[in-house]
């Protein structure tokens, strides 16, 4: 079997570990089936922590790796920092051997290492792969033949090969540890590190599709890597979808998110036209959704947020430039979606004006700073942009969010505000519904508010002259 390269005297270092190395796929699968396989998950955030709990609930002994000591301590103390994850879930995982650590030496003892670290954009809308690179450098001294390394972080096609495999190969050269790239006909022998990409398709706040029911796409560097990853994921997910390469799996994830970004932009644009034409866009979408084929409903809103939809498409835009290619749909969708907070701000200004209230000094309460309903995540949230826009107009802005008693400052915002109790709704000139958390009782809010601007169609069942939908 052809492997990456390299032989060297500095063999073994920490890499021999305590776990017997597997040399065949049959052995690997047996370790998964018997639950002897130890799983290491790097990055214990919104993706990595739920994944940890899923593996643990299926009987795997999981070790979580993170650079954030506070998170590691919190978990080892049996507590949680993600709203929908209860301390009982952490305790149940601990009972099955889960522990968190900042010490990457323990990577040597893992059979599978799944990387779930952030992949944001830089200020110039270029991919920031520094977290992935740092992680791969950190594990490189400890990886060994027979181990499976999977990148789950969303990224452009080519990352697994160009970054993960490259760094592991360079570091492995000093230790005689190779990334395995076997010829297509070889499916059984394992004599190197198995590397794959498997995109994370988690949908926070989605209570309808259990995570294990979301099929897991897997693309390995060779057939044994794909099969080993499918065996592992197949033990916790109902279905795995093997594809021919890591790049195919990377592109699959981007297609899914670009599809959403483009369709959301389309419906956001049509909303603006519908408002001018006096047509209710939500009624239109609901009617179109009755078509049994060829249409999937997307709903307008105040803009897009979260770690994925506003970010991921631009990974492809950036990579496409290497091929002299312009991703026009992605850019246009990005522009329309990014303009939505300004559009919402203008609707608030118009609604205040119609009431004879000057925007300068107007008291506006923004309901919901999370980027979508019932999540405790405000990354890229359009609410933050809307608040800044309203402040720019001279409005006196407050917010309410049951998930965020306080909002300080982040990379792109500096609010330094505290959540205003809903009992004070009547004190405001305008209440803007930016995020439709299910805790909000819309009837009560509309009854008490002087004016409601609704960017989520959250008041669709309420008739009131106080409501302006946008
Ligand atoms: N959040 C989602 O809904 C979602 C859905 C699908 C895909 N994704 C993708 O999954 C990846 C992770 O996203 P997330 O939302 O979980 O991010 P997150 O910020 O919630 O969590 C990332 C974790 O990685 C840790 N980390 C950072 N650098 C590290 C390092 N060098 N070593 C170890 N740990 C490190 C951070 O401390 C943090 O705990 C991203 O690529 C994202 O695009 C996220």
Short mmCIF file of C-alpha atoms and ligand atoms in Angstrom, two decimals:
data_model
loop_
_atom_site.label_atom_id
_atom_site.label_comp_id
_atom_site.label_asym_id
_atom_site.label_seq_id
_atom_site.Cartn_x
_atom_site.Cartn_y
_atom_site.Cartn_z
CA UNK A 1 0.00 0.00 0.00
CA UNK A 2 1.27 3.46 -0.84
CA UNK A 3 1.39 5.80 2.14
CA UNK A 4 2.24 9.50 2.32
CA UNK A 5 5.99 8.89 2.86
CA UNK A 6 8.61 8.96 5.54
CA UNK A 7 10.63 6.90 7.83
CA UNK A 8 12.63 8.30 10.69
CA UNK A 9 14.41 7.39 13.87
CA UNK A 10 12.27 9.55 16.18
CA UNK A 11 9.53 6.88 16.00
CA UNK A 12 6.88 6.55 18.58
CA UNK A 13 7.36 9.51 20.96
CA UNK A 14 4.01 9.72 22.68
CA UNK A 15 2.32 8.07 19.79
CA UNK A 16 2.42 4.46 20.88
CA UNK A 17 -0.18 5.38 23.51
CA UNK A 18 -1.89 2.74 25.55
CA UNK A 19 -4.29 1.60 22.86
CA UNK A 20 -3.30 -1.30 20.62
CA UNK A 21 -2.92 -0.10 17.05
CA UNK A 22 -5.34 -1.57 14.57
CA UNK A 23 -3.89 -2.84 11.31
CA UNK A 24 -7.04 -3.84 9.46
CA UNK A 25 -10.43 -2.32 8.87
CA UNK A 26 -12.03 -5.41 10.38
CA UNK A 27 -10.17 -4.74 13.64
CA UNK A 28 -11.18 -1.08 13.53
CA UNK A 29 -14.85 -1.94 13.05
CA UNK A 30 -14.67 -4.48 15.87
CA UNK A 31 -13.33 -1.79 18.23
CA UNK A 32 -16.23 0.47 17.27
CA UNK A 33 -18.79 -2.27 17.68
CA UNK A 34 -17.46 -3.34 21.08
CA UNK A 35 -17.25 0.33 22.14
CA UNK A 36 -13.58 -0.13 23.00
CA UNK A 37 -12.82 2.62 20.49
CA UNK A 38 -12.03 5.83 22.33
CA UNK A 39 -13.33 9.05 20.82
CA UNK A 40 -11.64 12.43 21.21
CA UNK A 41 -13.59 15.53 20.31
CA UNK A 42 -11.72 18.80 19.83
CA UNK A 43 -13.70 22.01 20.32
CA UNK A 44 -16.47 21.67 22.90
CA UNK A 45 -18.78 24.34 21.53
CA UNK A 46 -22.26 24.30 20.01
CA UNK A 47 -21.22 21.44 17.72
CA UNK A 48 -18.59 19.51 19.69
CA UNK A 49 -20.39 19.27 23.02
CA UNK A 50 -23.65 17.79 21.68
CA UNK A 51 -21.58 15.39 19.55
CA UNK A 52 -19.68 14.35 22.67
CA UNK A 53 -22.94 13.58 24.45
CA UNK A 54 -24.27 11.63 21.48
CA UNK A 55 -21.20 9.35 21.36
CA UNK A 56 -21.29 8.99 25.10
CA UNK A 57 -24.98 8.05 25.10
CA UNK A 58 -24.10 5.23 22.67
CA UNK A 59 -21.57 3.79 25.12
CA UNK A 60 -18.32 5.35 23.87
CA UNK A 61 -15.74 6.67 26.29
CA UNK A 62 -15.23 10.23 25.09
CA UNK A 63 -12.52 12.74 25.91
CA UNK A 64 -13.22 16.36 25.08
CA UNK A 65 -10.35 18.69 24.19
CA UNK A 66 -10.60 22.47 24.31
CA UNK A 67 -8.22 25.37 24.76
CA UNK A 68 -10.76 27.19 26.93
CA UNK A 69 -9.89 26.23 30.52
CA UNK A 70 -13.14 27.71 31.83
CA UNK A 71 -15.21 25.42 29.61
CA UNK A 72 -13.08 22.40 30.55
CA UNK A 73 -13.46 23.15 34.27
CA UNK A 74 -17.20 23.76 33.92
CA UNK A 75 -17.70 20.39 32.24
CA UNK A 76 -15.45 18.51 34.66
CA UNK A 77 -17.52 20.05 37.47
CA UNK A 78 -20.63 18.54 35.90
CA UNK A 79 -22.06 21.87 34.74
CA UNK A 80 -23.00 23.16 31.28
CA UNK A 81 -22.63 26.44 29.38
CA UNK A 82 -25.10 25.71 26.58
CA UNK A 83 -28.71 26.40 27.40
CA UNK A 84 -30.30 23.27 25.92
CA UNK A 85 -27.68 21.00 27.55
CA UNK A 86 -28.58 20.25 31.15
CA UNK A 87 -26.06 19.35 33.88
CA UNK A 88 -27.74 15.89 34.02
CA UNK A 89 -26.54 15.27 30.45
CA UNK A 90 -22.98 16.08 31.46
CA UNK A 91 -23.26 13.88 34.57
CA UNK A 92 -24.58 10.97 32.46
CA UNK A 93 -21.60 11.31 30.11
CA UNK A 94 -19.20 11.50 33.05
CA UNK A 95 -20.66 8.25 34.36
CA UNK A 96 -19.61 6.71 31.04
CA UNK A 97 -16.04 8.00 31.29
CA UNK A 98 -16.34 11.45 29.74
CA UNK A 99 -13.87 14.05 30.85
CA UNK A 100 -12.60 17.27 29.34
CA UNK A 101 -9.01 18.38 29.11
CA UNK A 102 -6.72 21.03 27.69
CA UNK A 103 -3.86 18.53 27.49
CA UNK A 104 -3.37 17.34 23.93
CA UNK A 105 -0.98 14.54 25.00
CA UNK A 106 -4.10 12.46 25.60
CA UNK A 107 -4.74 12.47 21.84
CA UNK A 108 -2.35 9.51 21.65
CA UNK A 109 -4.88 7.35 23.48
CA UNK A 110 -7.77 8.09 21.11
CA UNK A 111 -8.85 5.86 18.26
CA UNK A 112 -10.81 8.63 16.58
CA UNK A 113 -10.25 12.38 16.80
CA UNK A 114 -13.05 14.63 15.57
CA UNK A 115 -12.20 18.31 15.05
CA UNK A 116 -15.04 20.80 15.66
CA UNK A 117 -13.23 24.13 16.04
CA UNK A 118 -14.46 27.50 14.68
CA UNK A 119 -14.01 28.54 11.05
CA UNK A 120 -14.94 32.25 10.98
CA UNK A 121 -14.15 34.92 8.42
CA UNK A 122 -11.45 37.54 8.81
CA UNK A 123 -12.34 41.23 8.70
CA UNK A 124 -11.76 41.10 4.94
CA UNK A 125 -14.23 38.24 4.40
CA UNK A 126 -11.44 35.69 3.88
CA UNK A 127 -11.46 32.26 5.59
CA UNK A 128 -9.83 32.27 9.00
CA UNK A 129 -8.48 28.74 9.28
CA UNK A 130 -6.13 29.58 12.14
CA UNK A 131 -8.18 27.48 14.61
CA UNK A 132 -7.98 24.43 12.35
CA UNK A 133 -4.27 24.93 11.74
CA UNK A 134 -3.50 25.42 15.44
CA UNK A 135 -5.46 22.28 16.28
CA UNK A 136 -3.73 20.12 13.71
CA UNK A 137 -0.31 21.36 14.85
CA UNK A 138 -1.33 20.58 18.45
CA UNK A 139 -2.33 16.97 17.71
CA UNK A 140 0.45 16.26 15.21
CA UNK A 141 3.03 15.12 17.81
CA UNK A 142 0.60 12.53 19.20
CA UNK A 143 -1.22 11.01 16.22
CA UNK A 144 -0.37 7.46 15.20
CA UNK A 145 -1.05 4.88 12.53
CA UNK A 146 -4.48 3.32 12.85
CA UNK A 147 -6.03 6.50 14.22
CA UNK A 148 -8.91 8.21 12.43
CA UNK A 149 -8.77 12.02 12.21
CA UNK A 150 -11.93 13.73 10.98
CA UNK A 151 -12.40 17.44 10.31
CA UNK A 152 -16.01 18.49 10.96
CA UNK A 153 -15.58 22.28 10.80
CA UNK A 154 -17.25 23.87 7.78
CA UNK A 155 -14.71 24.97 5.20
CA UNK A 156 -13.89 25.26 1.49
CA UNK A 157 -13.18 22.22 -0.69
CA UNK A 158 -9.54 21.25 -0.40
CA UNK A 159 -8.98 22.18 3.26
CA UNK A 160 -8.67 18.62 4.57
CA UNK A 161 -6.01 17.79 2.02
CA UNK A 162 -4.27 21.16 1.88
CA UNK A 163 -4.16 21.83 5.62
CA UNK A 164 -4.91 18.73 7.72
CA UNK A 165 -3.04 16.20 5.59
CA UNK A 166 -0.20 18.60 4.82
CA UNK A 167 0.49 19.45 8.47
CA UNK A 168 0.18 15.84 9.62
CA UNK A 169 2.47 14.69 6.82
CA UNK A 170 5.10 17.33 7.57
CA UNK A 171 5.00 16.62 11.31
CA UNK A 172 4.78 12.86 10.77
CA UNK A 173 7.89 12.93 8.61
CA UNK A 174 9.95 13.39 11.76
CA UNK A 175 8.36 10.37 13.40
CA UNK A 176 7.72 7.97 10.54
CA UNK A 177 3.96 8.39 10.82
CA UNK A 178 2.16 8.71 7.49
CA UNK A 179 -1.26 9.79 6.34
CA UNK A 180 -2.58 6.78 4.50
CA UNK A 181 -3.52 7.24 0.85
CA UNK A 182 -4.15 3.73 -0.38
CA UNK A 183 -4.88 2.76 -3.99
CA UNK A 184 -8.65 2.46 -4.62
CA UNK A 185 -8.63 -1.35 -4.68
CA UNK A 186 -7.11 -1.59 -1.19
CA UNK A 187 -9.84 -1.48 1.41
CA UNK A 188 -8.67 -3.61 4.31
CA UNK A 189 -5.10 -2.80 5.35
CA UNK A 190 -4.41 0.12 7.68
CA UNK A 191 -0.81 1.25 8.04
CA UNK A 192 -1.13 5.01 8.37
CA UNK A 193 -3.31 7.76 9.82
CA UNK A 194 -6.82 7.70 8.35
CA UNK A 195 -8.08 11.18 7.47
CA UNK A 196 -11.59 12.23 6.47
CA UNK A 197 -13.95 15.20 6.32
CA UNK A 198 -17.49 14.91 7.61
CA UNK A 199 -19.58 18.08 7.72
CA UNK A 200 -21.57 19.00 10.77
CA UNK A 201 -25.25 19.47 9.88
CA UNK A 202 -26.47 20.37 13.35
CA UNK A 203 -29.45 22.76 13.38
CA UNK A 204 -29.56 24.39 16.82
CA UNK A 205 -33.05 24.87 18.17
CA UNK A 206 -34.53 22.30 15.76
CA UNK A 207 -36.73 20.16 17.98
CA UNK A 208 -38.27 18.26 15.06
CA UNK A 209 -35.35 16.28 13.61
CA UNK A 210 -33.36 14.38 16.25
CA UNK A 211 -29.65 14.81 15.61
CA UNK A 212 -29.06 11.10 15.02
CA UNK A 213 -31.63 11.24 12.18
CA UNK A 214 -29.55 13.77 10.22
CA UNK A 215 -27.57 11.65 7.70
CA UNK A 216 -23.81 11.97 8.09
CA UNK A 217 -21.86 12.69 4.89
CA UNK A 218 -18.33 11.26 4.96
CA UNK A 219 -15.45 11.68 2.51
CA UNK A 220 -12.12 10.02 3.35
CA UNK A 221 -8.70 10.40 1.81
CA UNK A 222 -8.98 6.76 0.77
CA UNK A 223 -11.49 3.96 1.00
CA UNK A 224 -10.35 2.64 4.40
CA UNK A 225 -10.64 6.16 5.85
CA UNK A 226 -14.18 6.55 4.48
CA UNK A 227 -15.18 3.11 5.71
CA UNK A 228 -13.64 3.60 9.14
CA UNK A 229 -15.41 6.96 9.54
CA UNK A 230 -18.71 5.49 8.28
CA UNK A 231 -18.37 2.65 10.80
CA UNK A 232 -17.84 5.12 13.62
CA UNK A 233 -20.59 7.56 12.64
CA UNK A 234 -22.89 4.70 11.68
CA UNK A 235 -22.90 3.67 15.31
CA UNK A 236 -24.54 6.94 16.36
CA UNK A 237 -26.27 8.23 13.22
CA UNK A 238 -29.11 6.38 11.53
CA UNK A 239 -27.56 6.85 8.10
CA UNK A 240 -24.12 7.60 6.69
CA UNK A 241 -23.54 8.92 3.17
CA UNK A 242 -20.08 8.00 1.88
CA UNK A 243 -18.74 10.26 -0.88
CA UNK A 244 -15.64 9.91 -3.02
CA UNK A 245 -13.34 12.48 -1.38
CA UNK A 246 -13.00 15.01 1.44
CA UNK A 247 -13.44 17.82 -1.11
CA UNK A 248 -16.81 16.40 -2.18
CA UNK A 249 -17.95 16.32 1.46
CA UNK A 250 -16.64 19.85 2.02
CA UNK A 251 -18.49 21.11 -1.06
CA UNK A 252 -21.69 19.29 -0.04
CA UNK A 253 -21.87 21.30 3.17
CA UNK A 254 -21.26 24.56 1.34
CA UNK A 255 -23.92 23.76 -1.27
CA UNK A 256 -26.46 23.21 1.53
CA UNK A 257 -25.68 26.54 3.18
CA UNK A 258 -25.39 28.50 -0.07
CA UNK A 259 -28.75 27.08 -1.12
CA UNK A 260 -30.25 28.47 2.08
CA UNK A 261 -28.52 31.83 1.80
CA UNK A 262 -29.65 32.32 -1.82
CA UNK A 263 -33.25 31.27 -1.13
CA UNK A 264 -33.50 33.44 1.98
CA UNK A 265 -32.15 36.40 -0.04
CA UNK A 266 -34.70 35.72 -2.78
CA UNK A 267 -37.61 35.74 -0.38
CA UNK A 268 -36.23 38.79 1.45
CA UNK A 269 -36.08 40.65 -1.86
CA UNK A 270 -39.60 39.55 -2.81
CA UNK A 271 -40.83 40.66 0.61
CA UNK A 272 -39.70 44.20 -0.12
CA UNK A 273 -41.50 44.18 -3.48
CA UNK A 274 -44.61 42.60 -1.96
CA UNK A 275 -44.76 45.33 0.67
CA UNK A 276 -44.78 47.98 -2.07
CA UNK A 277 -47.50 46.04 -3.93
CA UNK A 278 -49.64 45.51 -0.86
CA UNK A 279 -49.26 41.72 -1.04
CA UNK A 280 -48.58 39.59 2.05
CA UNK A 281 -45.35 37.66 1.33
CA UNK A 282 -46.02 35.13 4.11
CA UNK A 283 -49.37 34.27 2.63
CA UNK A 284 -47.68 33.89 -0.76
CA UNK A 285 -45.00 31.54 0.57
CA UNK A 286 -47.56 29.43 2.45
CA UNK A 287 -49.68 29.13 -0.68
CA UNK A 288 -46.65 28.23 -2.84
CA UNK A 289 -45.63 25.61 -0.26
CA UNK A 290 -48.78 23.63 -1.00
CA UNK A 291 -47.17 22.57 -4.29
CA UNK A 292 -46.14 18.95 -3.74
CA UNK A 293 -42.96 19.21 -5.82
CA UNK A 294 -40.36 21.75 -6.97
CA UNK A 295 -40.79 24.26 -4.14
CA UNK A 296 -39.33 24.50 -0.67
CA UNK A 297 -40.57 27.25 1.62
CA UNK A 298 -38.13 29.85 2.91
CA UNK A 299 -39.42 32.74 4.98
CA UNK A 300 -38.27 36.36 5.06
CA UNK A 301 -36.78 37.90 8.17
CA UNK A 302 -34.63 40.73 9.50
CA UNK A 303 -31.43 39.24 8.03
CA UNK A 304 -29.35 36.13 8.53
CA UNK A 305 -27.24 35.16 11.53
CA UNK A 306 -25.38 32.37 13.26
CA UNK A 307 -21.99 30.87 12.63
CA UNK A 308 -22.98 29.30 9.30
CA UNK A 309 -25.20 31.00 6.73
CA UNK A 310 -23.62 34.49 6.82
CA UNK A 311 -20.11 32.99 6.87
CA UNK A 312 -19.78 29.71 4.97
CA UNK A 313 -20.73 30.87 1.44
CA UNK A 314 -17.81 33.31 1.50
CA UNK A 315 -15.40 30.42 2.07
CA UNK A 316 -16.31 29.27 -1.43
CA UNK A 317 -16.18 32.78 -2.90
CA UNK A 318 -12.63 33.07 -1.60
CA UNK A 319 -11.56 29.67 -2.89
CA UNK A 320 -13.21 30.25 -6.28
CA UNK A 321 -10.84 33.18 -6.90
CA UNK A 322 -7.99 30.67 -7.04
CA UNK A 323 -9.73 29.29 -10.14
CA UNK A 324 -10.46 32.74 -11.64
CA UNK A 325 -14.15 32.18 -10.92
CA UNK A 326 -16.69 34.67 -9.55
CA UNK A 327 -19.51 33.27 -7.40
CA UNK A 328 -22.20 35.77 -8.41
CA UNK A 329 -25.16 34.11 -6.68
CA UNK A 330 -23.29 33.99 -3.36
CA UNK A 331 -22.28 37.62 -3.55
CA UNK A 332 -25.73 38.87 -4.56
CA UNK A 333 -27.42 36.82 -1.82
CA UNK A 334 -24.88 38.16 0.67
CA UNK A 335 -25.64 41.75 -0.34
CA UNK A 336 -29.43 41.34 -0.09
CA UNK A 337 -29.23 39.57 3.27
CA UNK A 338 -26.71 42.02 4.71
CA UNK A 339 -28.98 44.94 3.74
CA UNK A 340 -31.94 43.55 5.70
CA UNK A 341 -31.08 45.15 9.08
CA UNK A 342 -31.00 48.56 7.34
CA UNK A 343 -34.37 47.78 5.76
CA UNK A 344 -35.80 46.89 9.19
CA UNK A 345 -34.35 50.06 10.72
CA UNK A 346 -36.09 52.11 7.99
CA UNK A 347 -39.40 50.37 8.71
CA UNK A 348 -39.10 51.26 12.39
CA UNK A 349 -38.34 54.88 11.45
CA UNK A 350 -41.35 55.01 9.11
CA UNK A 351 -43.64 53.45 11.70
CA UNK A 352 -42.51 55.97 14.33
CA UNK A 353 -42.93 58.79 11.86
CA UNK A 354 -46.48 57.65 11.10
CA UNK A 355 -47.19 57.97 14.82
CA UNK A 356 -45.69 61.46 14.88
CA UNK A 357 -42.72 60.34 16.96
CA UNK A 358 -39.28 61.68 16.05
CA UNK A 359 -36.67 58.94 15.67
CA UNK A 360 -34.15 61.00 17.63
CA UNK A 361 -34.77 60.08 21.22
CA UNK A 362 -37.54 57.57 20.40
CA UNK A 363 -37.56 54.71 22.89
CA UNK A 364 -37.31 51.41 21.01
CA UNK A 365 -37.35 47.96 22.60
CA UNK A 366 -35.83 45.21 20.43
CA UNK A 367 -37.21 41.78 21.28
CA UNK A 368 -34.63 39.06 20.79
CA UNK A 369 -30.90 39.48 20.23
CA UNK A 370 -30.21 35.79 19.50
CA UNK A 371 -29.88 35.14 15.78
CA UNK A 372 -32.93 32.88 15.75
CA UNK A 373 -35.70 31.69 18.01
CA UNK A 374 -34.88 29.68 21.12
CA UNK A 375 -31.10 29.57 20.80
CA UNK A 376 -28.54 31.13 23.13
CA UNK A 377 -26.28 32.22 20.29
CA UNK A 378 -25.86 35.79 19.08
CA UNK A 379 -23.04 35.25 16.60
CA UNK A 380 -23.67 37.39 13.49
CA UNK A 381 -27.17 38.12 14.80
CA UNK A 382 -29.04 40.67 12.65
CA UNK A 383 -30.49 42.11 15.89
CA UNK A 384 -27.07 43.48 16.79
CA UNK A 385 -26.82 45.27 13.45
CA UNK A 386 -30.39 46.57 13.81
CA UNK A 387 -29.66 47.95 17.29
CA UNK A 388 -26.59 49.75 15.95
CA UNK A 389 -28.58 51.12 13.01
CA UNK A 390 -31.32 52.41 15.32
CA UNK A 391 -28.76 53.96 17.64
CA UNK A 392 -27.24 55.60 14.56
CA UNK A 393 -30.65 57.25 13.96
CA UNK A 394 -30.57 58.65 17.47
CA UNK A 395 -33.08 56.20 18.96
CA UNK A 396 -32.81 55.27 22.62
CA UNK A 397 -32.59 51.48 22.21
CA UNK A 398 -33.14 48.74 24.79
CA UNK A 399 -33.48 45.00 24.27
CA UNK A 400 -35.07 41.97 25.87
CA UNK A 401 -33.85 38.42 25.46
CA UNK A 402 -34.54 35.58 27.93
CA UNK A 403 -31.25 33.94 26.83
CA UNK A 404 -29.08 37.02 27.32
CA UNK A 405 -29.53 38.94 30.60
CA UNK A 406 -26.55 41.05 29.49
CA UNK A 407 -24.81 41.74 26.19
CA UNK A 408 -21.29 43.11 26.48
CA UNK A 409 -19.03 43.42 23.50
CA UNK A 410 -17.76 41.03 20.86
CA UNK A 411 -15.55 41.18 17.82
CA UNK A 412 -18.13 43.17 15.85
CA UNK A 413 -20.32 44.88 18.47
CA UNK A 414 -20.13 46.76 21.74
CA UNK A 415 -23.61 47.00 23.23
CA UNK A 416 -22.88 46.81 26.96
CA UNK A 417 -26.58 46.60 27.77
CA UNK A 418 -28.82 44.64 30.12
CA UNK A 419 -32.06 42.91 29.15
CA UNK A 420 -35.15 45.04 29.92
CA UNK A 421 -37.99 43.18 31.64
CA UNK A 422 -41.04 42.62 29.44
CA UNK A 423 -43.22 44.25 32.09
CA UNK A 424 -41.85 47.57 30.81
CA UNK A 425 -43.10 47.13 27.22
CA UNK A 426 -45.64 49.95 27.60
CA UNK A 427 -42.85 52.47 28.31
CA UNK A 428 -41.52 52.24 24.76
CA UNK A 429 -42.54 54.19 21.67
CA UNK A 430 -41.96 51.09 19.56
CA UNK A 431 -41.39 47.38 20.15
CA UNK A 432 -39.48 45.65 17.36
CA UNK A 433 -39.84 41.86 17.10
CA UNK A 434 -36.43 40.81 15.80
CA UNK A 435 -36.35 37.24 17.13
CA UNK A 436 -39.51 35.25 17.80
CA UNK A 437 -38.52 33.31 20.92
CA UNK A 438 -41.34 30.98 21.92
CA UNK A 439 -41.31 32.51 25.43
CA UNK A 440 -42.81 35.71 24.01
CA UNK A 441 -46.55 35.93 24.49
CA UNK A 442 -47.36 38.03 21.47
CA UNK A 443 -50.97 38.82 22.47
CA UNK A 444 -49.78 40.36 25.75
CA UNK A 445 -46.94 42.22 24.08
CA UNK A 446 -49.23 43.70 21.40
CA UNK A 447 -51.86 44.59 24.00
CA UNK A 448 -49.33 46.50 26.11
CA UNK A 449 -47.16 48.06 23.41
CA UNK A 450 -47.86 51.43 21.78
CA UNK A 451 -46.50 50.28 18.42
CA UNK A 452 -45.17 46.90 17.22
CA UNK A 453 -42.90 46.40 14.21
CA UNK A 454 -42.83 42.70 13.42
CA UNK A 455 -39.98 41.43 11.22
CA UNK A 456 -40.78 37.74 11.81
CA UNK A 457 -44.51 37.53 11.16
CA UNK A 458 -44.75 36.45 14.79
CA UNK A 459 -48.05 38.31 15.22
CA UNK A 460 -49.74 36.68 12.21
CA UNK A 461 -52.72 35.55 14.26
CA UNK A 462 -53.30 38.97 15.80
CA UNK A 463 -55.27 41.78 14.19
CA UNK A 464 -54.31 45.18 15.56
CA UNK A 465 -53.73 48.63 14.06
CA UNK A 466 -50.65 48.85 16.28
CA UNK A 467 -48.83 46.19 14.23
CA UNK A 468 -46.60 47.01 11.26
CA UNK A 469 -45.25 43.88 9.53
CA UNK A 470 -41.99 44.12 7.63
N1 LIG B 1 -23.09 26.11 15.51
C1 LIG B 1 -23.72 25.49 14.53
O1 LIG B 1 -24.93 25.46 14.48
C2 LIG B 1 -22.96 24.79 13.43
C3 LIG B 1 -23.67 23.98 12.54
C4 LIG B 1 -22.98 23.31 11.53
C5 LIG B 1 -21.60 23.49 11.42
N2 LIG B 1 -20.93 24.30 12.29
C6 LIG B 1 -19.48 24.42 12.15
O2 LIG B 1 -18.86 23.71 13.22
C7 LIG B 1 -17.64 24.35 13.61
C8 LIG B 1 -17.67 24.66 15.10
O3 LIG B 1 -18.72 25.59 15.34
P1 LIG B 1 -19.31 25.83 16.78
O4 LIG B 1 -20.58 26.58 16.58
O5 LIG B 1 -19.34 24.59 17.58
O6 LIG B 1 -18.19 26.82 17.39
P2 LIG B 1 -18.02 27.23 18.93
O7 LIG B 1 -17.30 28.53 18.90
O8 LIG B 1 -19.31 27.11 19.64
O9 LIG B 1 -17.06 26.11 19.52
C9 LIG B 1 -15.75 25.94 19.14
C10 LIG B 1 -14.95 25.47 20.33
O10 LIG B 1 -13.61 25.23 19.87
C11 LIG B 1 -12.74 25.68 20.88
N3 LIG B 1 -11.43 25.90 20.28
C12 LIG B 1 -10.99 26.96 19.59
N4 LIG B 1 -9.73 26.77 19.19
C13 LIG B 1 -9.37 25.56 19.64
C14 LIG B 1 -8.17 24.80 19.56
N5 LIG B 1 -7.10 25.26 18.91
N6 LIG B 1 -8.14 23.60 20.17
C15 LIG B 1 -9.23 23.14 20.84
N7 LIG B 1 -10.37 23.80 20.94
C16 LIG B 1 -10.44 25.01 20.35
C17 LIG B 1 -13.40 26.90 21.45
O11 LIG B 1 -12.90 27.20 22.75
C18 LIG B 1 -14.86 26.46 21.47
O12 LIG B 1 -15.20 25.82 22.67
C19 LIG B 1 -17.53 25.58 12.70
O13 LIG B 1 -16.76 25.27 11.58
C20 LIG B 1 -18.96 25.84 12.26
O14 LIG B 1 -19.03 26.50 11.03
C21 LIG B 1 -21.59 24.94 13.30
#
